Coordinates of C-alpha atoms in Angstrom, one line a residue:
X29 CA -2.9 18.7 11.6
X30 CA -0.1 21.1 12.0
X31 CA 3.8 19.8 13.3
X32 CA 4.2 19.6 16.8
X33 CA 6.9 22.0 17.1
X34 CA 9.0 24.3 15.3
X35 CA 10.7 21.5 14.3
X36 CA 12.1 21.0 10.2
X37 CA 13.4 18.5 8.3
X38 CA 15.4 19.6 5.4
X39 CA 16.1 16.8 2.7
X40 CA 18.2 17.3 -0.8
X41 CA 17.7 15.7 -3.5
X42 CA 19.8 16.2 -6.3
X43 CA 18.7 14.3 -9.1
X44 CA 18.2 15.3 -12.7
X45 CA 17.0 11.7 -13.9
X46 CA 13.8 12.7 -14.8
X47 CA 14.6 15.4 -16.4
X48 CA 15.6 16.6 -20.2
X49 CA 19.3 17.6 -19.3
X50 CA 21.7 17.9 -16.5
X51 CA 22.0 21.3 -14.3
X52 CA 18.8 20.6 -11.5
X53 CA 20.8 18.5 -9.2
X54 CA 23.5 21.1 -8.6
X55 CA 20.7 22.8 -6.3
X56 CA 20.5 20.9 -3.2
X57 CA 24.3 21.6 -2.7
X58 CA 23.4 25.3 -4.1
X59 CA 20.8 26.7 -1.5
X60 CA 23.1 24.4 1.9
X61 CA 26.2 27.2 0.2
X62 CA 24.1 30.2 0.3
X63 CA 23.0 29.9 3.7
X64 CA 19.6 28.1 3.7
X65 CA 19.9 26.4 7.0
X66 CA 21.1 29.2 8.9
X67 CA 18.9 30.9 7.8
X68 CA 16.0 28.4 8.3
X69 CA 17.5 28.7 12.1
X70 CA 17.8 32.8 12.5
X71 CA 13.8 33.3 11.8
X72 CA 12.7 30.2 14.6
X73 CA 13.1 26.7 13.2
X74 CA 15.0 23.8 14.5
X75 CA 16.2 22.2 11.3
X76 CA 16.9 18.7 11.5
X77 CA 18.8 18.6 8.1
X78 CA 19.1 15.1 6.4
X79 CA 21.5 15.9 4.0
X80 CA 21.6 14.1 0.3
X81 CA 19.7 11.4 -1.3
X82 CA 22.0 9.6 -4.0
X83 CA 23.1 12.2 -6.7
X84 CA 22.3 11.7 -9.7
X85 CA 23.1 14.0 -13.2
X86 CA 21.0 13.5 -16.5
X87 CA 22.1 10.9 -19.1
X88 CA 20.7 9.7 -21.9
X89 CA 19.1 6.6 -21.7
X90 CA 18.4 5.2 -25.5
X91 CA 17.3 2.0 -24.4
X92 CA 14.3 3.6 -22.5
X93 CA 12.9 6.2 -24.9
X94 CA 9.7 6.9 -23.1
X95 CA 10.7 7.0 -20.0
X96 CA 14.6 7.4 -19.4
X97 CA 16.3 6.8 -16.3
X98 CA 13.2 5.3 -14.5
X99 CA 15.4 3.4 -12.0
X100 CA 17.2 6.1 -10.8
X101 CA 13.8 8.4 -10.6
X102 CA 12.1 5.4 -8.7
X103 CA 15.3 5.2 -6.2
X104 CA 15.7 8.7 -5.6
X105 CA 11.4 9.4 -4.7
X106 CA 12.1 6.2 -2.4
X107 CA 14.5 7.1 -0.8
X108 CA 12.8 11.1 -0.1
X109 CA 9.8 8.9 0.7
X110 CA 11.8 7.0 3.5
X111 CA 12.9 10.6 4.8
X112 CA 9.7 12.1 4.6
X113 CA 7.7 9.3 6.5
X114 CA 10.3 9.8 9.1
X115 CA 9.6 13.8 9.7
X116 CA 5.5 12.9 9.0
X117 CA 6.1 10.2 12.2
X118 CA 8.1 12.7 14.6
X119 CA 5.5 15.5 13.6
X120 CA 8.2 18.0 11.9
X121 CA 7.3 19.5 8.4
X122 CA 9.8 18.8 5.6
X123 CA 11.1 20.9 3.2
X124 CA 12.5 18.7 0.2
X125 CA 15.4 20.5 -2.3
X126 CA 14.9 19.3 -5.8
X127 CA 15.9 18.0 -8.2
X128 CA 13.7 17.5 -10.9
X129 CA 10.0 16.9 -9.9
X130 CA 9.7 13.6 -10.4
X131 CA 10.8 13.9 -6.7
X132 CA 7.2 14.8 -5.2
X133 CA 6.2 11.3 -6.1
X134 CA 8.5 10.5 -3.0
X135 CA 6.9 13.4 -1.1
X136 CA 3.8 12.6 -1.3
X137 CA 4.2 8.8 -0.8
X138 CA 6.3 9.5 2.3
X139 CA 3.1 11.6 3.4
X140 CA 0.8 8.6 3.2
X141 CA 2.5 7.0 6.3
X142 CA -1.4 6.3 7.9
X143 CA -4.8 6.6 7.6
X144 CA -4.4 10.9 7.4
X145 CA -5.9 12.6 4.4
X146 CA -3.5 14.0 1.9
X147 CA -4.1 17.1 -0.4
X148 CA -1.7 18.5 -2.6
X149 CA -1.3 22.3 -4.1
X150 CA 1.1 21.9 -6.9
X151 CA 2.6 25.1 -8.1
X152 CA 3.7 25.4 -11.4
X153 CA 4.2 26.1 -15.2
X154 CA 3.2 22.8 -16.3
X155 CA 0.4 20.3 -15.0
X156 CA 2.6 17.0 -15.2
X157 CA -0.3 15.0 -16.6
X158 CA 1.4 13.2 -19.0
X159 CA 2.3 9.9 -19.3
X160 CA 5.4 8.2 -20.8
X161 CA 3.6 7.7 -24.0
X162 CA 3.1 11.9 -24.5
X163 CA 6.2 13.2 -22.1
X164 CA 8.9 13.2 -25.3
X165 CA 11.0 10.9 -22.9
X166 CA 11.6 12.8 -19.6
X167 CA 9.3 11.8 -16.7
X168 CA 9.2 15.0 -14.7
X169 CA 6.3 15.7 -17.0
X170 CA 4.4 13.3 -15.6
X171 CA 4.6 13.8 -11.5
X172 CA 1.0 14.1 -11.1
X173 CA -0.4 11.3 -14.2
X174 CA 1.6 9.0 -12.0
X175 CA 0.2 10.2 -8.6
X176 CA -3.3 10.0 -10.1
X177 CA -2.4 6.5 -11.4
X178 CA -3.4 7.9 -14.8
X179 CA -4.0 4.7 -17.9
X180 CA -0.7 5.1 -19.1
X181 CA 0.9 5.4 -15.6
X182 CA 4.3 3.1 -15.0
X183 CA 3.6 0.6 -11.5
X184 CA 6.7 1.4 -10.7
X185 CA 6.0 5.2 -9.8
X186 CA 2.9 4.5 -9.6
X187 CA 3.6 2.1 -7.2
X188 CA 5.7 3.8 -5.2
X189 CA 3.0 4.5 -1.8
X190 CA 1.3 2.6 0.6
X191 CA -1.8 3.2 -1.3
X192 CA -2.3 2.9 -5.6
X193 CA -3.0 5.7 -6.6
X194 CA -1.6 8.0 -4.2
X195 CA -4.1 11.1 -5.0
X196 CA -7.5 11.1 -6.3
X197 CA -7.9 13.8 -8.2
X198 CA -10.2 15.9 -5.8
X199 CA -6.9 15.9 -3.7
X200 CA -4.9 17.3 -6.1
X201 CA -5.3 21.2 -6.8
X202 CA -2.9 22.9 -10.2
X203 CA -1.7 26.9 -9.5
X204 CA -0.1 28.9 -12.1
X205 CA 0.1 26.0 -14.9
X206 CA 0.1 27.5 -18.6
X207 CA 1.8 25.1 -20.4
X208 CA -0.7 22.3 -20.9
X209 CA -1.1 20.6 -23.9
X210 CA -4.2 19.2 -25.3
X211 CA -3.9 15.8 -23.5
X212 CA -3.6 17.2 -20.0
X213 CA -6.6 19.5 -21.2
X214 CA -9.0 16.8 -21.9
X215 CA -7.6 14.9 -18.4
X216 CA -8.0 17.9 -15.9
X217 CA -11.8 18.4 -17.5
X218 CA -12.6 14.7 -17.6
X219 CA -11.1 14.5 -13.9
X220 CA -12.8 17.5 -12.5
X221 CA -9.0 18.7 -11.1
X222 CA -9.5 22.2 -9.2
X223 CA -7.3 24.9 -11.7
X224 CA -6.3 28.2 -10.6
X225 CA -5.4 29.8 -14.2
X226 CA -2.1 32.0 -14.2
X227 CA -4.0 35.2 -15.2
X228 CA -6.8 34.8 -12.2
X229 CA -3.4 34.6 -10.2
X230 CA -1.5 37.4 -11.6
X231 CA -4.3 39.4 -10.8
X232 CA -4.4 39.0 -7.6
X233 CA -2.3 36.3 -5.8
X234 CA -3.4 37.3 -2.4
X235 CA -6.7 36.3 -3.3
X236 CA -5.9 33.0 -5.4
X237 CA -3.5 31.7 -2.6
X238 CA -6.2 31.9 -0.4
X239 CA -8.7 30.1 -2.8
X240 CA -6.1 27.2 -2.7
X241 CA -5.9 27.4 1.7
X242 CA -9.5 27.1 1.7
X243 CA -9.7 24.4 -1.1
X244 CA -6.3 22.3 1.0
X245 CA -8.7 22.7 4.5
X246 CA -10.2 19.5 4.6
X247 CA -6.7 17.6 4.6
X248 CA -4.8 16.5 7.4
X249 CA -1.8 17.3 5.6
X250 CA -1.8 19.8 3.5
X251 CA 1.0 19.8 0.5
X252 CA 2.9 22.7 -1.0
X253 CA 5.3 21.6 -4.4
X254 CA 7.0 24.5 -6.4
X255 CA 8.4 24.1 -9.5
X256 CA 10.6 27.1 -10.2
X257 CA 9.8 27.7 -13.5
X258 CA 6.2 29.1 -13.1
X259 CA 8.5 32.1 -12.3
X260 CA 9.1 34.6 -15.1
X261 CA 12.4 33.0 -16.8
X262 CA 13.7 36.2 -17.8
X263 CA 12.2 38.5 -14.5
X264 CA 14.2 35.6 -12.4
X265 CA 16.3 33.1 -14.8
X266 CA 17.1 30.4 -12.6
X267 CA 14.1 27.5 -13.8
X268 CA 15.4 24.6 -16.0
X269 CA 12.4 25.7 -18.4
X270 CA 13.6 28.2 -20.9
X271 CA 11.0 27.3 -23.5
X272 CA 10.3 30.1 -25.7
X273 CA 6.8 30.6 -24.1
X274 CA 7.7 30.7 -20.8
X275 CA 10.2 33.2 -20.9
X276 CA 8.4 36.1 -20.3
X277 CA 5.1 34.6 -18.7
X278 CA 4.4 33.9 -15.6
X279 CA 5.0 34.6 -11.6
X280 CA 7.5 37.4 -10.0
X281 CA 9.3 36.4 -7.3
X282 CA 7.2 38.6 -5.0
X283 CA 4.3 37.2 -6.1
X284 CA 5.4 33.8 -5.2
X285 CA 6.0 35.1 -2.1
X286 CA 2.9 36.7 -1.2
X287 CA 1.6 33.0 -2.1
X288 CA 3.2 31.2 0.4
X289 CA 2.5 33.7 2.9
X290 CA -0.7 32.6 2.9
X291 CA -0.3 28.5 2.2
X292 CA 2.3 28.0 4.4
X293 CA 0.2 30.0 7.6
X294 CA -2.5 26.9 6.5
X295 CA -2.5 24.9 10.0
X296 CA -2.9 21.9 8.4
X297 CA 0.4 22.7 6.0
X298 CA 3.4 19.9 6.5
X299 CA 5.4 19.8 3.2
X300 CA 7.3 22.1 1.0
X301 CA 9.0 20.8 -2.3
X302 CA 11.1 23.4 -4.0
X303 CA 12.0 21.9 -8.1
X304 CA 13.4 22.5 -11.3
X305 CA 16.1 24.9 -10.4
X306 CA 19.4 25.0 -12.8
X307 CA 22.1 26.9 -10.6
X308 CA 24.1 27.1 -13.9
X309 CA 20.8 29.3 -15.7
X310 CA 21.7 32.2 -13.0
X311 CA 23.6 35.3 -14.2
X312 CA 25.0 35.5 -10.7
X313 CA 24.2 32.5 -8.8
X314 CA 24.8 34.4 -5.2
X315 CA 22.1 36.8 -5.9
X316 CA 19.1 34.6 -7.2
X317 CA 19.9 32.5 -4.1
X318 CA 19.7 35.2 -1.6
X319 CA 16.7 36.3 -3.2
X320 CA 15.0 32.7 -3.0
X321 CA 16.2 31.9 0.9
X322 CA 15.1 35.5 1.9
X323 CA 11.3 34.8 0.1
X324 CA 11.5 31.9 1.6
X325 CA 12.3 32.5 5.4
X326 CA 9.9 35.0 5.4
X327 CA 7.1 32.8 4.6
X328 CA 8.2 30.2 7.1
X329 CA 9.2 32.7 9.7
X330 CA 5.9 33.2 11.0
X331 CA 5.0 29.3 11.2
X332 CA 8.1 28.7 12.9
X333 CA 6.6 31.2 15.5
X334 CA 3.3 29.9 15.8
X335 CA 4.9 27.0 16.4
X336 CA 7.1 27.7 19.5

């Protein structure tokens, strides 16, 4: 169910409500300041820039130690959902700029506008299958758990969409997760969630992406989520996540570009989310965002051309 034209809705989600610390709320503005919108237009997209949802900078929430800033997370996801739903109704593809990765709850909820089936390819160094009790208070570690409405999920988040659960385990593919907790591993096994591991992707990024694209072929609408901490931090230091275990582990930007070349060419692709970027971590913000924008527009250019 490809978008009916080369029209693209861009939605900014400047929120770090679900994060461990502030910084990610700055990313949508940085994307625009470094020329994302004109770059998309140069490769053939007719861009409808919806602007940004309400800005929220992370703050401590000692009254809710297991689900900090829950109200702000829900508000941001709800706002994203409304914009994405409008794009789906209008036959447009959606590009959502985060922001912490809880915004994907809104992307999925907004895509569920009718009876169309939805599949999610989740490109991330983490699995995000924790529930609040095991997530150290940060809700950006719980996104997929809430989409699947796992035991312990919060109704405020798992009930955002027109159906609950938003997705079934067979409708989620984990792509590249390598920082997986023991409870998350059990959840993956018990629910038979498809997981293409980082080592397999590193061995042949294109072949791994083709597997994921083949998995997603059966859905009416295919969503792709990128958590930038899937990149090796020491090679491309812009992710929010700077944990030691992830610093030298992950994809290179070129590898991610090859993967997106395959996934975004899927005829049923309808939405791309980019989350967990922290501009403050980039040694050279202009160079980092220039490289990101070049990679994204290269992957998106054939899609726009195919729709003309």
